[in-house]
PDB file of C-alpha atoms in Angstrom:
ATOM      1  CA  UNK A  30       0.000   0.000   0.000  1.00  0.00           C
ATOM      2  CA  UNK A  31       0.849   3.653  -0.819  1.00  0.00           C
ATOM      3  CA  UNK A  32       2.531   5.374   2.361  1.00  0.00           C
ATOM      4  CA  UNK A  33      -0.911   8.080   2.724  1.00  0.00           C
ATOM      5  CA  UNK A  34      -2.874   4.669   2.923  1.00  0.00           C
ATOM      6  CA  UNK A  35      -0.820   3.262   5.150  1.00  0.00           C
ATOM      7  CA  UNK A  36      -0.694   6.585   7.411  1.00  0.00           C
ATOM      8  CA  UNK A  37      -4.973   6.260   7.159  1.00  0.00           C
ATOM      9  CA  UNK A  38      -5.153   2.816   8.120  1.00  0.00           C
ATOM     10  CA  UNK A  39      -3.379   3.258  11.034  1.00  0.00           C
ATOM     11  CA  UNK A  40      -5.281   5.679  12.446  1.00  0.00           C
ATOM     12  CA  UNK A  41      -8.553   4.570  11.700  1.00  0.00           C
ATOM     13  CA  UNK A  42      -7.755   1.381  12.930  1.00  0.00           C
ATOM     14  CA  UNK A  43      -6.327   3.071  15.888  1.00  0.00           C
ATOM     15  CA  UNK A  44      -9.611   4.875  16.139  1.00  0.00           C
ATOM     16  CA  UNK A  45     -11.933   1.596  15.772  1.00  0.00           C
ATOM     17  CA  UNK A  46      -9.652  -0.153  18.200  1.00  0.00           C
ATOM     18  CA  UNK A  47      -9.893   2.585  21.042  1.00  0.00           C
ATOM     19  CA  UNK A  48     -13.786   2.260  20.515  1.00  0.00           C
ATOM     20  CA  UNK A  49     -13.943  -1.291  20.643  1.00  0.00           C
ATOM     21  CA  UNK A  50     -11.642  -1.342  23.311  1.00  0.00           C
ATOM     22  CA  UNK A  51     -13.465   0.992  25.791  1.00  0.00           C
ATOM     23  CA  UNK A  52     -17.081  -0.877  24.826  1.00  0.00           C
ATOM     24  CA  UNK A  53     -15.365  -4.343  26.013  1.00  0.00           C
ATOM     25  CA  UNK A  54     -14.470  -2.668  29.362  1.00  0.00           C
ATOM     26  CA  UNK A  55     -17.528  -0.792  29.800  1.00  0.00           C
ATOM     27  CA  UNK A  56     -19.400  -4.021  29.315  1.00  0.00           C
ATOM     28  CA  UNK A  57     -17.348  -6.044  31.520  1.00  0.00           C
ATOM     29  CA  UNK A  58     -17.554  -3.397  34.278  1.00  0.00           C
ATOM     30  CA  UNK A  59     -16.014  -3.919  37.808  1.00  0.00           C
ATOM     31  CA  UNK A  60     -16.231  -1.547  41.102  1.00  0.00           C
ATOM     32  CA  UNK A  61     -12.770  -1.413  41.921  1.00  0.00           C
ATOM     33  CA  UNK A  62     -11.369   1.078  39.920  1.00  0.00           C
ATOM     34  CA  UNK A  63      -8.163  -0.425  39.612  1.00  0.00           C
ATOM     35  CA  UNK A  64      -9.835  -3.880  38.040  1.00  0.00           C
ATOM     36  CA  UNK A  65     -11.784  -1.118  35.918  1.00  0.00           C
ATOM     37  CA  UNK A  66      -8.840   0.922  34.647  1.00  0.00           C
ATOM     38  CA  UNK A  67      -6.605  -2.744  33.867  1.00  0.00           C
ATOM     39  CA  UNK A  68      -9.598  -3.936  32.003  1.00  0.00           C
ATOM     40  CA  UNK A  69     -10.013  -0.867  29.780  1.00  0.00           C
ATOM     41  CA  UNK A  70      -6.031  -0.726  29.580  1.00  0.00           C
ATOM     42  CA  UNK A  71      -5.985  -4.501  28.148  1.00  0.00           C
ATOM     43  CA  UNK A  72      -8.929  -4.249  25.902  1.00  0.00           C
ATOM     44  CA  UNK A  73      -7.844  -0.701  24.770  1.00  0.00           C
ATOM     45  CA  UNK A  74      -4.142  -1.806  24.664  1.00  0.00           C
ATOM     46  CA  UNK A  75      -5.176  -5.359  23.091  1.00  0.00           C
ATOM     47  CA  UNK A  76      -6.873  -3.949  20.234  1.00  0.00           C
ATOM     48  CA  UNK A  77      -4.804  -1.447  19.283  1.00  0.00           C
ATOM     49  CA  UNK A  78      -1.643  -3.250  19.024  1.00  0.00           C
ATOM     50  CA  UNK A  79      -3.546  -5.899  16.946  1.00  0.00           C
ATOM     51  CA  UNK A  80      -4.367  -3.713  14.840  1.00  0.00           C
ATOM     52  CA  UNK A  81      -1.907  -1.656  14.097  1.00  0.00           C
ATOM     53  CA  UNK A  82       0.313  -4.765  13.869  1.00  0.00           C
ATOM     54  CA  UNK A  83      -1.615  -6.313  11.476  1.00  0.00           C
ATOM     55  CA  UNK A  84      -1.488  -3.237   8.898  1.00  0.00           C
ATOM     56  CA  UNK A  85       1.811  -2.700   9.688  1.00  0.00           C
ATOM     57  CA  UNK A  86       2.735  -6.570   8.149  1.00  0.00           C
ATOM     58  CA  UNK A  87       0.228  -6.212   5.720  1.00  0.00           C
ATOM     59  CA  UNK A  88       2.000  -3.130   4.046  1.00  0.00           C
ATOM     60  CA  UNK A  89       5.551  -5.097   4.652  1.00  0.00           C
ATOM     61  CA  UNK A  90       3.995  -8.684   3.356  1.00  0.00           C
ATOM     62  CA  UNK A  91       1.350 -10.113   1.064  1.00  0.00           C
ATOM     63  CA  UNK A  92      -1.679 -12.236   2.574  1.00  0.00           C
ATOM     64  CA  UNK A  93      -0.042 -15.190   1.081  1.00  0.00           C
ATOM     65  CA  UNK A  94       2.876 -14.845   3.719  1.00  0.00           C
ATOM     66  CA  UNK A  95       1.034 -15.909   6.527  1.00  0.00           C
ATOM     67  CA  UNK A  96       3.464 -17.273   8.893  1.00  0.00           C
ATOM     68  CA  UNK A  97       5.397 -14.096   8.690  1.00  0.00           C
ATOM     69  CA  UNK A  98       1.741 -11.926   9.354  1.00  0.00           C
ATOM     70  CA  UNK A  99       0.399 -14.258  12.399  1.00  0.00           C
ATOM     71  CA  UNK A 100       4.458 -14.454  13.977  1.00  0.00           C
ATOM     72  CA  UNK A 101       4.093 -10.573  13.966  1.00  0.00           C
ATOM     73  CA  UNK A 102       1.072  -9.925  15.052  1.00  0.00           C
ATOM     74  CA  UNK A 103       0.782 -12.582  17.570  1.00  0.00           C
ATOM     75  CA  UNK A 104       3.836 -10.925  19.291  1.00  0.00           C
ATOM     76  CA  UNK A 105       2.738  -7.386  19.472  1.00  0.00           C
ATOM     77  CA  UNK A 106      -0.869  -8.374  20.609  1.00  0.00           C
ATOM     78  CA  UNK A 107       0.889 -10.400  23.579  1.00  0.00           C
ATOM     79  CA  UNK A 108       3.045  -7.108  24.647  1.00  0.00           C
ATOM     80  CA  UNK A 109       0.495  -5.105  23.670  1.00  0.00           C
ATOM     81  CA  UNK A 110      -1.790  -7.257  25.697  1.00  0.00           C
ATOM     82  CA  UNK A 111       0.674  -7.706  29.169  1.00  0.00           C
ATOM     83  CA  UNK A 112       2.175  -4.102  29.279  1.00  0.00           C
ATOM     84  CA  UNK A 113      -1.415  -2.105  28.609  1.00  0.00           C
ATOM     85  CA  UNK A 114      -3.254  -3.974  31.392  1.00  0.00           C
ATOM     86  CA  UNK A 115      -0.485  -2.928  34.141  1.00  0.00           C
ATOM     87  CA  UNK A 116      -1.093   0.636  32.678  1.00  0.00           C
ATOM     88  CA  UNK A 117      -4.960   0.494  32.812  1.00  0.00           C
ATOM     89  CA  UNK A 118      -4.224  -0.893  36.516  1.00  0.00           C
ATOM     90  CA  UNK A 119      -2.109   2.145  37.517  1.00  0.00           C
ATOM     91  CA  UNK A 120      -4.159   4.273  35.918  1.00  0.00           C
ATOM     92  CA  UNK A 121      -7.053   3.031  37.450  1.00  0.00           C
ATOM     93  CA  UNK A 122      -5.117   2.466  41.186  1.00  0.00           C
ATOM     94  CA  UNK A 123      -4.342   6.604  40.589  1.00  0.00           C
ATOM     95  CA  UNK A 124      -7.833   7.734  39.344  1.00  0.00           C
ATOM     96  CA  UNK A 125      -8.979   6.030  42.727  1.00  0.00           C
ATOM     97  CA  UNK A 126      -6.998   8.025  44.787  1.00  0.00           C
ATOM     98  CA  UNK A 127      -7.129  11.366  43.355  1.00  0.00           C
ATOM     99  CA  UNK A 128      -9.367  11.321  40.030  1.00  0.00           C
ATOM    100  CA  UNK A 129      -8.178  14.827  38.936  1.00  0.00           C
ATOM    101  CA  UNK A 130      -4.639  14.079  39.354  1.00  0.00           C
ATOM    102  CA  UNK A 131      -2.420  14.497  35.899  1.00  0.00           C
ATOM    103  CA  UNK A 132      -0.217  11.331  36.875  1.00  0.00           C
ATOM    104  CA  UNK A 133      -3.279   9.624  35.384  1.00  0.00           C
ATOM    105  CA  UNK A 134      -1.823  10.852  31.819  1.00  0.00           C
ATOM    106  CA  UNK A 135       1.406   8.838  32.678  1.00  0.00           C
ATOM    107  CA  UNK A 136      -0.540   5.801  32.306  1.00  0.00           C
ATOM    108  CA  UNK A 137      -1.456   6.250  28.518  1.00  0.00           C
ATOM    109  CA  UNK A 138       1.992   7.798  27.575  1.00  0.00           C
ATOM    110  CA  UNK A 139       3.176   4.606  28.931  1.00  0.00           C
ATOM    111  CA  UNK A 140       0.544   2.650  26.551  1.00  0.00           C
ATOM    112  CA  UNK A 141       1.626   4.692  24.014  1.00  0.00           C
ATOM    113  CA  UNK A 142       5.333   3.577  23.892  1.00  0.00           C
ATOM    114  CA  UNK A 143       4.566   0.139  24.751  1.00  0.00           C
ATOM    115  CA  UNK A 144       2.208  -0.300  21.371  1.00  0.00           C
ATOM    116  CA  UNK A 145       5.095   1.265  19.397  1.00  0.00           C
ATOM    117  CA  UNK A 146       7.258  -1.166  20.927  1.00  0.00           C
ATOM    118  CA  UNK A 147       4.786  -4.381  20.419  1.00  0.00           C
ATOM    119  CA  UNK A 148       4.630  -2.964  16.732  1.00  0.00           C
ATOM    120  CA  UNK A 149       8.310  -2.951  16.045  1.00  0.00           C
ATOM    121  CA  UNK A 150       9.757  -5.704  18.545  1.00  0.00           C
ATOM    122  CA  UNK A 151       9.492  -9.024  16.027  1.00  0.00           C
ATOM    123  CA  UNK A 152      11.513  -7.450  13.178  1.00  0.00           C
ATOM    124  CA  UNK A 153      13.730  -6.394  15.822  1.00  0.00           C
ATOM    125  CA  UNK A 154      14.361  -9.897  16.921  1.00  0.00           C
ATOM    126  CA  UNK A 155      14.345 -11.096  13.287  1.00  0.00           C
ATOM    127  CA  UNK A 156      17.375  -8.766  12.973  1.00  0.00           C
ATOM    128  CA  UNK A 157      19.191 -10.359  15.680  1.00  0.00           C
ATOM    129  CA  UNK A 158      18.787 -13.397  14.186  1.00  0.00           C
ATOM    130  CA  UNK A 159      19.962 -12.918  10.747  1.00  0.00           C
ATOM    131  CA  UNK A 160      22.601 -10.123  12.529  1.00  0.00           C
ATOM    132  CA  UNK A 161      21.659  -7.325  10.818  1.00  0.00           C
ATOM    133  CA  UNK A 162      19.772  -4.678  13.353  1.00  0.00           C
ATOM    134  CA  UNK A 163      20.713  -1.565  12.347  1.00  0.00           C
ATOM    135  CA  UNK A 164      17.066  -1.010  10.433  1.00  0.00           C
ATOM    136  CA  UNK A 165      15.061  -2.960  12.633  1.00  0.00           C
ATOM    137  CA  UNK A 166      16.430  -0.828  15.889  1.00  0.00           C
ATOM    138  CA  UNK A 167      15.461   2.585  13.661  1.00  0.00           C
ATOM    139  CA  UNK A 168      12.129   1.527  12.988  1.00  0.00           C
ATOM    140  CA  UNK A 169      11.785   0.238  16.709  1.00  0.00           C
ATOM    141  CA  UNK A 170      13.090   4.095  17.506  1.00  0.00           C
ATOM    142  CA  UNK A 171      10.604   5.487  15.219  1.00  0.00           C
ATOM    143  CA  UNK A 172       7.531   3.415  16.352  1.00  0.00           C
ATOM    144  CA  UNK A 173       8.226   4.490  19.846  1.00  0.00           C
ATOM    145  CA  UNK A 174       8.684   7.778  19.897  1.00  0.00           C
ATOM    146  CA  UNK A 175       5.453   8.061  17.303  1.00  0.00           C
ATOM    147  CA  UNK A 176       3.709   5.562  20.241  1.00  0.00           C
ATOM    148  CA  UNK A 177       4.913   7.898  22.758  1.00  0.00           C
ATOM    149  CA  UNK A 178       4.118  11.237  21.480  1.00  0.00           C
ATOM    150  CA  UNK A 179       0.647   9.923  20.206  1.00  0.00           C
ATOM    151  CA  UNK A 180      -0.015   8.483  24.115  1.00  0.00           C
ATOM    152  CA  UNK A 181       0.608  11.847  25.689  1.00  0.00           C
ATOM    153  CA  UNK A 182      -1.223  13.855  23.011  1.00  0.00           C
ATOM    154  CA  UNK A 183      -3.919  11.449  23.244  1.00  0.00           C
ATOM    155  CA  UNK A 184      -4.002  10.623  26.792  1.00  0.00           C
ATOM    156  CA  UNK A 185      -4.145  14.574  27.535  1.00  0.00           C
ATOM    157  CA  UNK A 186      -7.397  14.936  25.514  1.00  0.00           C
ATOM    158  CA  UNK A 187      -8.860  11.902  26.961  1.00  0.00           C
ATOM    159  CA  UNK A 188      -8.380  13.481  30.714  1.00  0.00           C
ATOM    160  CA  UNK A 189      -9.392  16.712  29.241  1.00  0.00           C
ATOM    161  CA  UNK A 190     -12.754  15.237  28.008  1.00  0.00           C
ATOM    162  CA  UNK A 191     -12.951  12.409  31.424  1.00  0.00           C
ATOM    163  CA  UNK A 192     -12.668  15.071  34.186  1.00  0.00           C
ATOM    164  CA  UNK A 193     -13.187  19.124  33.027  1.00  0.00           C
ATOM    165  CA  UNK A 194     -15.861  18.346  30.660  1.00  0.00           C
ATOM    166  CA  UNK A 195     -17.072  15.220  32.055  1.00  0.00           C
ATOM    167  CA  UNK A 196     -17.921  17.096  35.030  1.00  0.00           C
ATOM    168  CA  UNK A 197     -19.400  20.068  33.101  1.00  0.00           C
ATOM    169  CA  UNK A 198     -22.238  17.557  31.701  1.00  0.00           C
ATOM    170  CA  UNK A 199     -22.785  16.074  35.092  1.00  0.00           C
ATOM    171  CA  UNK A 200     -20.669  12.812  34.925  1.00  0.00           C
ATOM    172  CA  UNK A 201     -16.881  13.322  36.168  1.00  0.00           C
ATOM    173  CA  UNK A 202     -16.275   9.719  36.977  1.00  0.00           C
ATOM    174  CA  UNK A 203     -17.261   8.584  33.399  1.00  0.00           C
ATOM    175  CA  UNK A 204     -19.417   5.900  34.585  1.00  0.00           C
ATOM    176  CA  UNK A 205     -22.024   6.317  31.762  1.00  0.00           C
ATOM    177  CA  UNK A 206     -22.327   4.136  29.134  1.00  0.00           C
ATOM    178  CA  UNK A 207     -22.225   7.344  26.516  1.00  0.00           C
ATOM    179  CA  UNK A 208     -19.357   9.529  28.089  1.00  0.00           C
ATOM    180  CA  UNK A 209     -16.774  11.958  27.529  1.00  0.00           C
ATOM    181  CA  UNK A 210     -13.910   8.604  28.415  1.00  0.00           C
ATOM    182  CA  UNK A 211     -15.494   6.995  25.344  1.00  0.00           C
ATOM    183  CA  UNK A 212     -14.632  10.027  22.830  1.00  0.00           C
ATOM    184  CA  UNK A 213     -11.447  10.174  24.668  1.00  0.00           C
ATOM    185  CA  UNK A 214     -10.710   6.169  24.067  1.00  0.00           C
ATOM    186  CA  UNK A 215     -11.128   6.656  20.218  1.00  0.00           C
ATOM    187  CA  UNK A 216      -8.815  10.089  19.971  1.00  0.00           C
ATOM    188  CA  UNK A 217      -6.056   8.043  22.421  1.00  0.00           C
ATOM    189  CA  UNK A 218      -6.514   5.098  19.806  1.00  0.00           C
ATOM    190  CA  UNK A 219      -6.132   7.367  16.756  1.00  0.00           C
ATOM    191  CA  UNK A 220      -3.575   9.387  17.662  1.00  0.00           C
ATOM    192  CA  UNK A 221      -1.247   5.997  18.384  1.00  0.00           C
ATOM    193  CA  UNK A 222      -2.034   4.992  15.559  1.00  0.00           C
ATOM    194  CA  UNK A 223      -1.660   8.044  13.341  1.00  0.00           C
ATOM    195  CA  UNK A 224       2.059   8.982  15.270  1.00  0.00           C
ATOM    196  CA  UNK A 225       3.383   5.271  14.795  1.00  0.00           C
ATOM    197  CA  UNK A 226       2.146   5.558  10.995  1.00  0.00           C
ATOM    198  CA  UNK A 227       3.658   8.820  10.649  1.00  0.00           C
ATOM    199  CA  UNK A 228       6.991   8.468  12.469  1.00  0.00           C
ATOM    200  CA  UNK A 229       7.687   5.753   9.817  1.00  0.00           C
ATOM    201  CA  UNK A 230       7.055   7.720   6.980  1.00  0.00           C
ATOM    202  CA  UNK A 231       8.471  10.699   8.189  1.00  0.00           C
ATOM    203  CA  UNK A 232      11.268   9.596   9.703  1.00  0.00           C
ATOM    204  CA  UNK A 233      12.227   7.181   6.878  1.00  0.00           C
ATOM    205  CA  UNK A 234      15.700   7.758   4.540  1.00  0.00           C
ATOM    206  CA  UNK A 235      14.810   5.253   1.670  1.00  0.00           C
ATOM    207  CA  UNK A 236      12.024   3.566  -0.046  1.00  0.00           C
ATOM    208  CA  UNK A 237      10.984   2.279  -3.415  1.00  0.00           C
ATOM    209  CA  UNK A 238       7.793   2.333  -5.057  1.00  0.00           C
ATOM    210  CA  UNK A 239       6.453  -0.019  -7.385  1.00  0.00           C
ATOM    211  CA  UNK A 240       5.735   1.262 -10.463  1.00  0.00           C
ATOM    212  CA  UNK A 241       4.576  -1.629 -12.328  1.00  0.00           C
ATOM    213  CA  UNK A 242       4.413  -5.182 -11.511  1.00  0.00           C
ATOM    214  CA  UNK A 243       2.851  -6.801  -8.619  1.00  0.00           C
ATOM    215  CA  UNK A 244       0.968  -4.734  -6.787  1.00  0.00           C
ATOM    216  CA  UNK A 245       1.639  -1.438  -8.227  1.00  0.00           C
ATOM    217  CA  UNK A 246       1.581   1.954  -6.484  1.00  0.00           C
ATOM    218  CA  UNK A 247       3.024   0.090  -3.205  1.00  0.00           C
ATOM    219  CA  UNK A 248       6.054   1.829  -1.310  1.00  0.00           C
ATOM    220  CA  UNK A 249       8.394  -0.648   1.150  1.00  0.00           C
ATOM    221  CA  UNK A 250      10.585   1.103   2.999  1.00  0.00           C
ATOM    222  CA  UNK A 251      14.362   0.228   2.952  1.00  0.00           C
ATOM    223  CA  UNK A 252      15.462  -0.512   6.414  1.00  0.00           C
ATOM    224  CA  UNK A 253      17.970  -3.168   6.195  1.00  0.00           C
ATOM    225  CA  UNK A 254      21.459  -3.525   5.403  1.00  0.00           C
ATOM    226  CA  UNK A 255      20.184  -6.540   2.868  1.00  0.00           C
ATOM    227  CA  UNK A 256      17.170  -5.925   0.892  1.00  0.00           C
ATOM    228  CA  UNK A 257      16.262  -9.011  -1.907  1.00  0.00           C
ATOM    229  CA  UNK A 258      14.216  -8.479  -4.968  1.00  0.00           C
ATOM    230  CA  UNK A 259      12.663 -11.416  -6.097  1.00  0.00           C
ATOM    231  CA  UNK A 260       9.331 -13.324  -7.055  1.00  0.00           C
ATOM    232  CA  UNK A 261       9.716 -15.651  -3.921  1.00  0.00           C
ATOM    233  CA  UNK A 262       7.687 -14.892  -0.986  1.00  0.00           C
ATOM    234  CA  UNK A 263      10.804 -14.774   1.356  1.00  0.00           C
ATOM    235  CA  UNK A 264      11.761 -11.834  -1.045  1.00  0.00           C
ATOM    236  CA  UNK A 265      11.566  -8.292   0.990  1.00  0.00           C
ATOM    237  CA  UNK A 266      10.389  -6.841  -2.753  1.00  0.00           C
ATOM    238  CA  UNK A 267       8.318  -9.412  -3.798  1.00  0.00           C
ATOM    239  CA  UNK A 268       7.265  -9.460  -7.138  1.00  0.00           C
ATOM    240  CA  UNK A 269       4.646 -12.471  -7.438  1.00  0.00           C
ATOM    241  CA  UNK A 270       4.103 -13.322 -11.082  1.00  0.00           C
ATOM    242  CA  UNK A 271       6.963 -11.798 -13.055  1.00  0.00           C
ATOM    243  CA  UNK A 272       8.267 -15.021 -15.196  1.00  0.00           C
ATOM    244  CA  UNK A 273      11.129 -12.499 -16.078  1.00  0.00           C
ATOM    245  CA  UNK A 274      11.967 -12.025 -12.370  1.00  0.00           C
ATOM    246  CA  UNK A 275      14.088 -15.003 -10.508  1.00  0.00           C
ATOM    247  CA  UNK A 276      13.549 -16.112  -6.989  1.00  0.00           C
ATOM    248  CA  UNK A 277      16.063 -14.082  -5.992  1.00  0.00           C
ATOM    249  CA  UNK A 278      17.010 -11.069  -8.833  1.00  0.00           C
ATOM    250  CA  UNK A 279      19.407  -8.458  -6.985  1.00  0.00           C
ATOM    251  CA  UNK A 280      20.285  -7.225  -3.865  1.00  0.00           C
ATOM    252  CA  UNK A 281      19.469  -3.510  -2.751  1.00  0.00           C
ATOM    253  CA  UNK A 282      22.792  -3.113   0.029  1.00  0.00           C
ATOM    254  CA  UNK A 283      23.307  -0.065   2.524  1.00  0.00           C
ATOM    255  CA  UNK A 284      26.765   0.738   2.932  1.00  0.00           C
ATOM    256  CA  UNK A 285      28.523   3.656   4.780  1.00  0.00           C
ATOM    257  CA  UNK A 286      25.129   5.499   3.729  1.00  0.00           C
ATOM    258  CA  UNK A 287      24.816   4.737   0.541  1.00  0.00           C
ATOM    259  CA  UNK A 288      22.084   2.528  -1.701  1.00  0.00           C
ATOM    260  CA  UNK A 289      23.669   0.040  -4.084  1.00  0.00           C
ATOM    261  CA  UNK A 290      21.854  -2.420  -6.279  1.00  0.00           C
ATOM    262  CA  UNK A 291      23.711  -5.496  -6.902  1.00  0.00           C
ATOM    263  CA  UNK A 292      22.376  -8.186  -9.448  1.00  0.00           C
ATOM    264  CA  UNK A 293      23.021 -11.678  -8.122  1.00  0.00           C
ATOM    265  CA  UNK A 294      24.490 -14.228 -10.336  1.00  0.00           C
ATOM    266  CA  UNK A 295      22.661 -16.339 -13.280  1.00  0.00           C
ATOM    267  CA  UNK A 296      20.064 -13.504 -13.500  1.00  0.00           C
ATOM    268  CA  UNK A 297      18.940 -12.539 -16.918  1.00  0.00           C
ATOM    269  CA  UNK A 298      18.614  -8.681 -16.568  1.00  0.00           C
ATOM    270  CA  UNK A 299      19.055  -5.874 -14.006  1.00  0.00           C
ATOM    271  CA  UNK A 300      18.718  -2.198 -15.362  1.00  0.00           C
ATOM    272  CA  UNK A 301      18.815   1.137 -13.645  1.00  0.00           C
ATOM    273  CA  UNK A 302      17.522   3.895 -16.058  1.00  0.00           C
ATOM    274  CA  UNK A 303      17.901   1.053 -18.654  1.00  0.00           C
ATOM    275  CA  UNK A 304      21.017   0.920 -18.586  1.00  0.00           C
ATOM    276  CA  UNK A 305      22.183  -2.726 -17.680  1.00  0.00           C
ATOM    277  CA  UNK A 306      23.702  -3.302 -14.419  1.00  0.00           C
ATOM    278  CA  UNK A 307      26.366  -6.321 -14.424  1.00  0.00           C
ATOM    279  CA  UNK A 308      28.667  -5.122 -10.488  1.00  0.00           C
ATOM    280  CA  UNK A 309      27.711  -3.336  -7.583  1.00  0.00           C
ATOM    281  CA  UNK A 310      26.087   0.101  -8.403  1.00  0.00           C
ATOM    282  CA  UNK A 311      25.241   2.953  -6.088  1.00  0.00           C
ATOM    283  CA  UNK A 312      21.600   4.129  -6.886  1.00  0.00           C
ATOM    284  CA  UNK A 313      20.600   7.890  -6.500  1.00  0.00           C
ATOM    285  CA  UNK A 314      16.985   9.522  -5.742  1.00  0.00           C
ATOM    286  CA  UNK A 315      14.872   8.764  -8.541  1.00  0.00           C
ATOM    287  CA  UNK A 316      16.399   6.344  -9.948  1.00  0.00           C
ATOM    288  CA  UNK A 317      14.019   3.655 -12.570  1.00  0.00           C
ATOM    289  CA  UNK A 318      15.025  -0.227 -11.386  1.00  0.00           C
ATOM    290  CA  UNK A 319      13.821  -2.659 -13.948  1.00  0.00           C
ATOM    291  CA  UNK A 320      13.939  -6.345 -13.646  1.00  0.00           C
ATOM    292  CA  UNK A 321      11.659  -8.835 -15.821  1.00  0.00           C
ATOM    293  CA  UNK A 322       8.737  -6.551 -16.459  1.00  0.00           C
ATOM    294  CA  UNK A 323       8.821  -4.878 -12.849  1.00  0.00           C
ATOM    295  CA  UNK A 324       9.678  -1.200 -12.647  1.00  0.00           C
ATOM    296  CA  UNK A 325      10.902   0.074  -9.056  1.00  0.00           C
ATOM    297  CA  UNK A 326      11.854   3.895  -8.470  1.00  0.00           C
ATOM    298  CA  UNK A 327      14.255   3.989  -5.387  1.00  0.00           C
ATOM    299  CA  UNK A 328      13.532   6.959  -3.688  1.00  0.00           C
ATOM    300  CA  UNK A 329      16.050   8.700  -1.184  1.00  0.00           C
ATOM    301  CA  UNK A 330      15.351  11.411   1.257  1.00  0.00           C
ATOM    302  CA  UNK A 331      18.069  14.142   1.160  1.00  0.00           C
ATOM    303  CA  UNK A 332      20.317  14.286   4.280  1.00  0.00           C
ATOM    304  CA  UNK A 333      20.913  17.459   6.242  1.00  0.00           C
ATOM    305  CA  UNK A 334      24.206  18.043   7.856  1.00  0.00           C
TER     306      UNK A 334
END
């Protein structure tokens, strides 16, 4: 998917999964307000870490890549699903003691960093495993602070709308079913969800976009030291279809920050701007990459120093 798509999906899922979250909790109910808060932290925390997790592998891999989409999303939703209910406990343990007090908002930036993490944790162990980390720990960076920064914008406006205006339309607890918490659930789910989407974009120093071939109009960001172009489904640019395309085509490399395209051996074409490319080439923004009947444009965001 196109990165604007993938910035929308994340925030309405965000959005959905705040609503869904807080209905769940509401439902369930409990008088002790620290059972209350951990059960609208783990539904709210739950839901929104499965979903974002889920469009987060769906823009990285194709539905037929299963194992790779469940392995990912199964770990996020079990972070997401451990760290937000200890933050829906504190936050209910403080709303108990003092409901107006701010600390409250510590709970959801907490939530907020933790999702970014549950998003971003797999591919960092995947890196670990096949020793290359350096992308992985950037995206793990980026999903955190966007986590983080969407938490305490979010969390602000939910305590805003739970407390001052909660208590302005006669229910400061938010104990009714339709309140001022459940307006605040949704924005706190959004905004996660649109500052992890948006810290990747961003925040991101290379991508390619496919122009034609599979799936065309998708951008995959480059964030490893090893990118492989191929029509198998291991492939990190998978182009499904392409009889002109080999399992494994060419190699996109970061070195000493630069972009090189490498063809691998007994391929039958690589071409940047059709030229053909037979060693290690360094690739600049804009650049056309053309193997079988795939186009790629390698994009590169300029550096500031």
């Amino acid at each position: 998917m196109s990165f604007r798509r993938f910035i929308y999906y994340c925030t309405l899922i965000g959005a959905w999964a705040g609503l869904f979250g807080w209905a769940v909790a509401r439902l369930v109910g409990t008088r002790s307000e620290t059972l209350q808060g951990a059960i609208y932290g783990l539904s709210l925390g739950l839901c929104v870490a499965f979903g974002l997790s889920l469009v987060d592998a769906l823009w990285n891999f194709s539905p037929s890549q299963f194992l790779s989409i469940f392995s990912r999303v199964a770990v996020a939703t079990s972070i997401g699903l451990v760290g937000s209910t200890a933050c829906g406990g504190l936050a209910g343990y403080l709303f108990s003691q003092q409901p107006w007090s701010i600390l409250f908002l510590l709970s959801w930036v907490v939530l907020g960093f933790l999702i970014g993490l549950a998003v971003s944790v797999f591919d960092v162990a995947a890196g670990l495993a096949r020793k290359d980390v350096r992308g992985p720990l950037t995206k793990l960076v980026k999903c955190t602070l966007g986590g983080t920064v969407g938490g305490t914008v979010g969390g602000a406006f939910a305590w805003l709308l739970r407390f001052p205006i909660g208590g302005l339309l006669g229910d400061p607890r938010g104990n009714s079913f339709w309140t001022p918490t459940e307006v605040g659930f949704v924005v706190l789910g959004a905004l996660i969800g649109l500052l992890v989407g948006l810290s990747q974009v961003v925040l991101l120093e290379a991508w390619i976009r496919v122009e034609a071939g599979f799936r065309p109009g998708r951008d995959l960001v480059i964030n490893r030291d090893r990118t492989v172009i191929g029509r198998a489904e291991a492939a990190d640019i998978a182009l499904f279809g392409d009889t002109g395309v080999e399992k494994h085509h060419a190699l996109i490399l970061m070195e000493r920050g630069g972009y090189y395209l490498e063809p691998l051996p007994n391929t039958p074409g690589t071409y940047i701007n059709e030229q053909p490319v037979l060693v290690r080439t360094r690739l600049a923004a804009g650049d056309l990459i053309r193997v079988g009947k795939s186009l790629l444009r390698f994009n590169q965001r300029r550096k500031r120093y």
